[in-house]
Short mmCIF file of C-alpha atoms in Angstrom, two decimals:
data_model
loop_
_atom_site.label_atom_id
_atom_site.label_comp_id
_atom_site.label_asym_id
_atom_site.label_seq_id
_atom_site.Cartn_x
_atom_site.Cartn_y
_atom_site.Cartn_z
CA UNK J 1 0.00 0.00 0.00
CA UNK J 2 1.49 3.44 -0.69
CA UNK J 3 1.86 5.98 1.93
CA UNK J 4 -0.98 8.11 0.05
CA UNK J 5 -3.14 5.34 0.75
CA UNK J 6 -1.91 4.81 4.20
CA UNK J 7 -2.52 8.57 4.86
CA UNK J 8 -6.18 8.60 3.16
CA UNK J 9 -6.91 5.38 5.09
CA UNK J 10 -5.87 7.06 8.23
CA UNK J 11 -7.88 9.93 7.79
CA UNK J 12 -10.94 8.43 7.23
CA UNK J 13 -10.64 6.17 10.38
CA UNK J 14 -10.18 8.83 12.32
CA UNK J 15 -12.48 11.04 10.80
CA UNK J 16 -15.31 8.62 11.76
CA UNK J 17 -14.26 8.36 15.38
CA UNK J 18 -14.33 12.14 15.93
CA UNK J 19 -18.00 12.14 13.89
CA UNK J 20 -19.29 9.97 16.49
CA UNK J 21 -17.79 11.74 19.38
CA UNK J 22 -18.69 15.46 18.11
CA UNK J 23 -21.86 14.32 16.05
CA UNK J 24 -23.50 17.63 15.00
CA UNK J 25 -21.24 19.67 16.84
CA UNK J 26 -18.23 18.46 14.06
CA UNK J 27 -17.15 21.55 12.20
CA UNK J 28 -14.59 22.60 9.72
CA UNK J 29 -11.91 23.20 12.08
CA UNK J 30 -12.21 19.52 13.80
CA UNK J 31 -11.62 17.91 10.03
CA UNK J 32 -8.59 20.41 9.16
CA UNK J 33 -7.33 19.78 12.27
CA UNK J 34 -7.77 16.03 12.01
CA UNK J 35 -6.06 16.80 8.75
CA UNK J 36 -3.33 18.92 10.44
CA UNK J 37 -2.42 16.42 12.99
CA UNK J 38 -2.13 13.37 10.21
CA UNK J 39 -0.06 15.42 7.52
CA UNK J 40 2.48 16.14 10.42
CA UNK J 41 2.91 12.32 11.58
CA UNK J 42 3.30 11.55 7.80
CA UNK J 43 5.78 14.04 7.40
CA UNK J 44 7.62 13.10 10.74
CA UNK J 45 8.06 9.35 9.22
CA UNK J 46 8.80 10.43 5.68
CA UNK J 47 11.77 12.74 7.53
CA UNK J 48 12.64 9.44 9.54
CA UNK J 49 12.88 7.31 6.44
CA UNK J 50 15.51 9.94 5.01
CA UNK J 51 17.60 10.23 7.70
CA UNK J 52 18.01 6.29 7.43
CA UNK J 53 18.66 6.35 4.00
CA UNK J 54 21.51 9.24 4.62
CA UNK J 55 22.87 7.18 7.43
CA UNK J 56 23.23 4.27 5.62
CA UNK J 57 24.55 5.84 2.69
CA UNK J 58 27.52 7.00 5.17
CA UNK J 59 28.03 3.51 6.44
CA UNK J 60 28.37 2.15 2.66
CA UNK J 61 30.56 4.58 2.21
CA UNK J 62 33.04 3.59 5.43
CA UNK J 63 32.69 0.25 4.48
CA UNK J 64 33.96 1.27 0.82
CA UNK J 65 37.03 2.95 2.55
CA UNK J 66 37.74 -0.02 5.05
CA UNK J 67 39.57 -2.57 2.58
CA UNK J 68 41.47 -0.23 0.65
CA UNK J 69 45.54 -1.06 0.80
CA UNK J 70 48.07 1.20 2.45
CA UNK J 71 45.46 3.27 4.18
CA UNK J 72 45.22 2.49 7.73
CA UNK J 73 47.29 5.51 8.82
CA UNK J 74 44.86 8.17 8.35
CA UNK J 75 40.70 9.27 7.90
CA UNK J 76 40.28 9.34 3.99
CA UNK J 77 38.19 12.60 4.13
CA UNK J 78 36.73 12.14 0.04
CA UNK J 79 35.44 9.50 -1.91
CA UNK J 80 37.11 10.56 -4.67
CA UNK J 81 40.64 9.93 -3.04
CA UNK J 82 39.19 6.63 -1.48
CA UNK J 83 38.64 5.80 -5.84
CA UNK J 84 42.12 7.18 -6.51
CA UNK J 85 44.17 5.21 -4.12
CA UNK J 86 41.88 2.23 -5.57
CA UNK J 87 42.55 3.04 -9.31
CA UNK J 88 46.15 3.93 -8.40
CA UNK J 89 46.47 -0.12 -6.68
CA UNK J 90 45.30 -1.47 -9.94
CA UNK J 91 47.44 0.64 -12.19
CA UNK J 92 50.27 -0.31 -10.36
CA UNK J 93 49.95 -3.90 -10.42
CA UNK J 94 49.08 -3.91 -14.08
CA UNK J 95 52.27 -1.85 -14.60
CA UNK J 96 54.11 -4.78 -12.94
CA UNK J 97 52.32 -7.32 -14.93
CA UNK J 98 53.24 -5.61 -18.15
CA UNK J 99 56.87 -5.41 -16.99
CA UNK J 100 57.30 -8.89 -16.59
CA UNK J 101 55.17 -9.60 -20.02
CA UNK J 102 57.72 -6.95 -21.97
CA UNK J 103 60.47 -8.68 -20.09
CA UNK J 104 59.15 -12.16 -21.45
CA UNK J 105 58.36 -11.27 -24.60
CA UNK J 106 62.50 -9.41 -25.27
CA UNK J 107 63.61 -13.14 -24.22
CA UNK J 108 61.67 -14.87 -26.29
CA UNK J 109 62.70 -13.75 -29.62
CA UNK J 110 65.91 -15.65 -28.57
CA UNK J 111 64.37 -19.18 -28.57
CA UNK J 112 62.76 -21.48 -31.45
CA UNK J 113 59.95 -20.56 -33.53
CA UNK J 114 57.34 -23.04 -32.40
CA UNK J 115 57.64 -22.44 -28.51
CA UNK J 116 58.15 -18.53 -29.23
CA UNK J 117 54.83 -18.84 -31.37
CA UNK J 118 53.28 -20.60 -28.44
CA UNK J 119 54.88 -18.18 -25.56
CA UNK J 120 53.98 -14.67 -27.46
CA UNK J 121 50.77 -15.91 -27.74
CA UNK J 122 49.77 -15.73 -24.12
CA UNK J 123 51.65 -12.90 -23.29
CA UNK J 124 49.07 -11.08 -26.29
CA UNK J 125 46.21 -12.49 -23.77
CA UNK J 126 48.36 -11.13 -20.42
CA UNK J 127 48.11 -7.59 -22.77
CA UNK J 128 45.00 -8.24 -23.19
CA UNK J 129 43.64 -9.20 -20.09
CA UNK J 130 45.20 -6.04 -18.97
CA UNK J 131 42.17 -4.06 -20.09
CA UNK J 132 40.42 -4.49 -16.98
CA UNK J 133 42.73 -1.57 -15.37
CA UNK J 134 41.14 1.36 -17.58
CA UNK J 135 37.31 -0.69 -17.08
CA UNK J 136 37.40 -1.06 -13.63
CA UNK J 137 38.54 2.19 -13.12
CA UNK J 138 35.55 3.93 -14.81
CA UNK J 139 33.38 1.47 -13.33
CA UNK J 140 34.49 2.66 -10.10
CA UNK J 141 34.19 6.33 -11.02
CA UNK J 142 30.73 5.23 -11.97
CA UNK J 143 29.87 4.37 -8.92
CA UNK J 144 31.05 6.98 -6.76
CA UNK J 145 29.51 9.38 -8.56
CA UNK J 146 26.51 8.07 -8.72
CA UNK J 147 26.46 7.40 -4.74
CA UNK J 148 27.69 10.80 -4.31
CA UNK J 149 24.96 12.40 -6.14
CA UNK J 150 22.22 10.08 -4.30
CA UNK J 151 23.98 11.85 -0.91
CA UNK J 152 23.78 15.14 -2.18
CA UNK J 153 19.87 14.85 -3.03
CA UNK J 154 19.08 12.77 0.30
CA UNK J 155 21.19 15.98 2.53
CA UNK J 156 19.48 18.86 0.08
CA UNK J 157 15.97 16.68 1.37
CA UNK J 158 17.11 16.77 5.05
CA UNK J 159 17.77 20.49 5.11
CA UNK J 160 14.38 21.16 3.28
CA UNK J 161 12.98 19.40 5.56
CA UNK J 162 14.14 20.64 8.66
CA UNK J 163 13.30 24.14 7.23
CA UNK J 164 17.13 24.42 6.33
CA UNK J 165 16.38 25.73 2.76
CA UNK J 166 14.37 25.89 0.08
CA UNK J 167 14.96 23.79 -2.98
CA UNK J 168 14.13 25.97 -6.50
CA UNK J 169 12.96 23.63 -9.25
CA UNK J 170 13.63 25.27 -12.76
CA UNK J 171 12.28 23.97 -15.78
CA UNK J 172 15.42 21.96 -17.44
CA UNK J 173 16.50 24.01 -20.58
CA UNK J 174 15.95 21.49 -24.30
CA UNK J 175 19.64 21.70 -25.16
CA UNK J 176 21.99 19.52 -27.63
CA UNK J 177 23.75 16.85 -25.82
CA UNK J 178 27.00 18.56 -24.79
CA UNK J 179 30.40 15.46 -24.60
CA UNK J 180 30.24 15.52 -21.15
CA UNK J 181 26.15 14.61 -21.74
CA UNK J 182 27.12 11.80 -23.84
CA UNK J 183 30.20 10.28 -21.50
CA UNK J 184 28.54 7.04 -19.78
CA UNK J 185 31.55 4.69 -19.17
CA UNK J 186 31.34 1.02 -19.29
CA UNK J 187 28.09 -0.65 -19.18
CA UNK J 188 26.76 -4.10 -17.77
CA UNK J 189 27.59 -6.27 -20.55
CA UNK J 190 23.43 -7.51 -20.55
CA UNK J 191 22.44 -3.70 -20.77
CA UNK J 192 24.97 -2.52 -23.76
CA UNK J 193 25.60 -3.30 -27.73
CA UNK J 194 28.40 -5.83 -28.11
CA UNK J 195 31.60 -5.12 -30.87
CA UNK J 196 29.04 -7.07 -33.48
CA UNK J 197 26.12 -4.74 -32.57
CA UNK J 198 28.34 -1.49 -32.93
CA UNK J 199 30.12 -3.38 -36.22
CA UNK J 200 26.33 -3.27 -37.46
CA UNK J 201 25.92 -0.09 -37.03
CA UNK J 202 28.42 0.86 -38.86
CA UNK J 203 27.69 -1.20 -41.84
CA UNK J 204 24.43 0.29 -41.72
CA UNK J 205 24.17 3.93 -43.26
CA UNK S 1 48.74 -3.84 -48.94
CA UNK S 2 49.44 -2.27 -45.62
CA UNK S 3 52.80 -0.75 -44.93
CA UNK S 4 53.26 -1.85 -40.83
CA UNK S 5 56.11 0.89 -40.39
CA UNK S 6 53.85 3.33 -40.97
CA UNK S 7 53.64 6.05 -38.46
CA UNK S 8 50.81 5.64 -35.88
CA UNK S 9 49.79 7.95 -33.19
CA UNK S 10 47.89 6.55 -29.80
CA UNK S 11 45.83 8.63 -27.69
CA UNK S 12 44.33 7.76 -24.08
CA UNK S 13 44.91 9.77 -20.90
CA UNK S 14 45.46 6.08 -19.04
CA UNK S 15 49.55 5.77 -19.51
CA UNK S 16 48.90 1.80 -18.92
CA UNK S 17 46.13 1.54 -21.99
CA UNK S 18 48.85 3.41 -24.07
CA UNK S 19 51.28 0.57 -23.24
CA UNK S 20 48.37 -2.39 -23.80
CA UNK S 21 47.88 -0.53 -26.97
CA UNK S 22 51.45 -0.17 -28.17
CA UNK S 23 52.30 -3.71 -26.82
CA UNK S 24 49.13 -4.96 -29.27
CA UNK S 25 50.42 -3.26 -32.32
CA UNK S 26 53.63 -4.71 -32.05
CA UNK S 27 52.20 -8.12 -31.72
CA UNK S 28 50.79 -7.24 -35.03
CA UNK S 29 54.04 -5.85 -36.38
CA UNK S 30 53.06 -2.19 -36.13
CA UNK S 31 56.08 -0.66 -33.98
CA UNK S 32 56.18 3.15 -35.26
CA UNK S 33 53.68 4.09 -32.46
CA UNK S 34 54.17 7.53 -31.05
CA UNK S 35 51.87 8.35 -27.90
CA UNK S 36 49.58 11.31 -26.46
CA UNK S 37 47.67 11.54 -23.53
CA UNK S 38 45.10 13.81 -24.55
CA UNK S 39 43.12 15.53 -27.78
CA UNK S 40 45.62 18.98 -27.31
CA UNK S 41 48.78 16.93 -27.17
CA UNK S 42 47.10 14.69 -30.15
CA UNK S 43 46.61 17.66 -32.33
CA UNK S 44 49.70 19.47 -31.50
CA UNK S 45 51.79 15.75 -32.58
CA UNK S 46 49.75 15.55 -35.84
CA UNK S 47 50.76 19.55 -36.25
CA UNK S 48 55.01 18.36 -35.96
CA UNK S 49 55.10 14.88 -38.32
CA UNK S 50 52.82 12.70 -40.50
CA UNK S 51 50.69 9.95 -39.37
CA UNK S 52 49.04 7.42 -40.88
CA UNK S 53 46.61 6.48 -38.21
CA UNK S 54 45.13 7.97 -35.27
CA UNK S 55 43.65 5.45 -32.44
CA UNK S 56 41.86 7.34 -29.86
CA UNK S 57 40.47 6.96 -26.76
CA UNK S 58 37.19 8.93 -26.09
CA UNK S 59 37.07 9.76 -22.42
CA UNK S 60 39.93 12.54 -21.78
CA UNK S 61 40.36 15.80 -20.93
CA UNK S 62 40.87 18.45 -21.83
CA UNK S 63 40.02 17.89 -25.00
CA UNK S 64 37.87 14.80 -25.57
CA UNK S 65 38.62 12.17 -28.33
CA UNK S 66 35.54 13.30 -30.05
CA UNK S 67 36.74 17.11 -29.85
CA UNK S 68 40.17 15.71 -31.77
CA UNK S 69 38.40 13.78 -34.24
CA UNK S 70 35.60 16.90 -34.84
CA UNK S 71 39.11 19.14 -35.09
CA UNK S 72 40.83 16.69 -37.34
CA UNK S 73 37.99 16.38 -39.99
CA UNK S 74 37.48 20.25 -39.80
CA UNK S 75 41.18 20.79 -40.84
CA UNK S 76 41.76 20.16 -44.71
CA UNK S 77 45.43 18.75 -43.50
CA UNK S 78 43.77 16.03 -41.92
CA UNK S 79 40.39 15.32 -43.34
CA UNK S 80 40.96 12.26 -44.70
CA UNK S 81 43.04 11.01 -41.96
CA UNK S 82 42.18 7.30 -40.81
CA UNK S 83 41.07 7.65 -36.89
CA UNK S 84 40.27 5.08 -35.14
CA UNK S 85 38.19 5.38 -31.43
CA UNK S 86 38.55 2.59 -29.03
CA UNK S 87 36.33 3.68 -26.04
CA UNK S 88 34.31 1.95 -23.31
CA UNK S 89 31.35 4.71 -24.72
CA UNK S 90 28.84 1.81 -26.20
CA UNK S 91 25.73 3.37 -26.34
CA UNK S 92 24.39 3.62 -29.58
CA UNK S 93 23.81 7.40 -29.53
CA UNK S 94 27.57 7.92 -28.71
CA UNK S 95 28.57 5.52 -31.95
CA UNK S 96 26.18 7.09 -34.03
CA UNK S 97 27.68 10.66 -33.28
CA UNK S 98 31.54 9.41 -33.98
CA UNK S 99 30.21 7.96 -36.79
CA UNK S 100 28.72 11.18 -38.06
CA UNK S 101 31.54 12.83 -36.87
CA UNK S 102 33.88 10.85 -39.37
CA UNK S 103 35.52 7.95 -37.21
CA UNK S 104 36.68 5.20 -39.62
CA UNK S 105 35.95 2.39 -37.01
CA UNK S 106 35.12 1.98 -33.10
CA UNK S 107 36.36 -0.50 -30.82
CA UNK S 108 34.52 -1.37 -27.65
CA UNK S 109 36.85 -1.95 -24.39
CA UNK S 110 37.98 -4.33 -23.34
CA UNK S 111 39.03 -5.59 -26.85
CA UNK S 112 41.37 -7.86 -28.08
CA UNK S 113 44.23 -8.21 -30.67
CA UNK S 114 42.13 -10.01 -32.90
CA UNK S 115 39.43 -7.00 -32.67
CA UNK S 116 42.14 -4.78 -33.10
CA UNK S 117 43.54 -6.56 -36.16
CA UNK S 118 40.30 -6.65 -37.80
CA UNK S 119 39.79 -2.88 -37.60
CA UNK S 120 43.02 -2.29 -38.97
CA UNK S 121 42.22 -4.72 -41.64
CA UNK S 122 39.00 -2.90 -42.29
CA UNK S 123 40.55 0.30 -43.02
CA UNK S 124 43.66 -0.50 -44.74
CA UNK S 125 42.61 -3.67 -46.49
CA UNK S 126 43.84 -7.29 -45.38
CA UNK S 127 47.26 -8.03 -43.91
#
């Protein structure tokens, strides 16, 4: 049941209990009181729920913090350093994977064709595999942003709500997408077009 | 066919997809790679020495890899450049705006050699 419903379903309970206490004597003031009293309560819980949502959204993002390496010495004050130092861990270890593959692959030319043949080819899948540095990365910025933007609307809620300030909506101007509009990052591979869906695009005219 | 000393310039702002990048080519026998780190740095490398072949990233800033490939196909010097984008970008809107913007092909991260090969192939002919 939605909280609309709840409220309308309250209201009427309670409207009948103070018609058969006041009978006759019920006026306008009793039902925009009743009204009054009800709106407040719904309020007070809606306020509740938020503040849960904002508390837990500060827990999710300790527990984000917690595991990162090399970072028990201090408070990370920002998310976006927490992301950095995270990005930064898995540059650095692909960096040190590639040196090794590089390494490999000099020696290599130095031996046989058919086990060089056989040895370059996986170090091409080590290069390859080494992708997931520049995906996880924006997967992670993803994220972050995303979470931090769900914090800022949950505290700009709060502070309405405790008579803090006033939110101004303004009717969203119809422009062209700007690049920034059109940056998304990686998607979920279920919700995005595969290499052959883009290749058919461009086949297409 | 395609000449694999030809000069090739690599753009992505993440140093370690530069070195995937490079360390693909040369699997495929392409080792004149020159590298840049953003669209300005692109631009101002295509501005010093010929290329053959731009493969960009999209996400970067300051200038974006679509900004360089809008800037490229608005300069008669470079119109007919090949350019290449290799982006994690996959949403159709996106490919349909490089495409309109002139791209030659688009490669969807992560990729592979093979991917990468076939691109090349599809723009220089079989090698």
């Amino acid at each position: 049941m939605s909280i609309s419903h709840k409220l309308a379903r309250q209201f009427v309970e309670k409207f009948e209990l103070i018609k058969n206490e006041k009978g006759s004597d019920l006026s306008i003031g009793d039902i925009d009181g009743l009204f009054k009293h009800l709106k407040g309560e719904h309020e007070e819980k809606l306020f509740e729920g938020i503040h849960n949502i904002a508390g837990k959204l500060s827990s999710i993002k300790i527990e984000v913090a917690d595991p990162l390496p090399n970072m028990s010495e201090g408070i990370i004050p920002d998310t976006n350093m927490e992301l950095d130092a995270v990005v930064k861990a898995a540059e650095d270890a692909t960096n040190t994977i590639l040196d090794s593959a590089e390494k490999i692959q000099n020696i290599v030319t130095n031996l046989d064709e058919d086990k060089s043949t056989i040895i370059l080819e996986e170090i091409t899948k080590i290069f390859e595999a080494c992708n997931f540095q520049d995906i996880s990365g924006q997967r992670i910025n993803n994220v972050v942003n995303t979470l931090m933007e769900i914090e800022t609307s949950v505290n700009e809620l709060l502070a309405e709500l405790e008579g803090k300030v006033t939110i101004e909506t303004k009717a969203k101007e119809v422009k062209a997408p700007s690049d920034d509009d059109l940056m998304n990052g990686p998607q979920l591979e279920e919700n995005t077009p595969s290499q052959d869906d883009i290749d058919k695009l461009f086949a297409g005219s | 066919m395609v000449d694999k000393n030809m000069p090739i310039l690599i753009v992505d702002d993440y140093k370690t997809m530069l070195r995937i990048i490079r360390n693909l080519l040369a699997q495929l026998g392409f080792t004149n790679v020159d590298e840049a780190t953003d669209g300005t740095m692109a631009f101002a490398k295509l501005e010093q020495k010929p290329y053959n072949l731009v493969i960009s990233d999209w996400n970067m800033e300051p200038m974006s890899g679509l900004e360089l490939l809008k800037k490229i196909r608005a300069d008669t010097r470079f119109s007919q450049l090949p350019f290449i984008m290799i982006t994690a970008e996959t949403k159709v809107d996106n490919v349909v705006i490089a495409k309109q913007a002139g791209v030659n092909n688009y490669i969807v991260k992560p990729f592979n050699a093979q991917t990468l090969k076939s691109k090349l192939a599809a723009v220089f002919g079989n090698f």
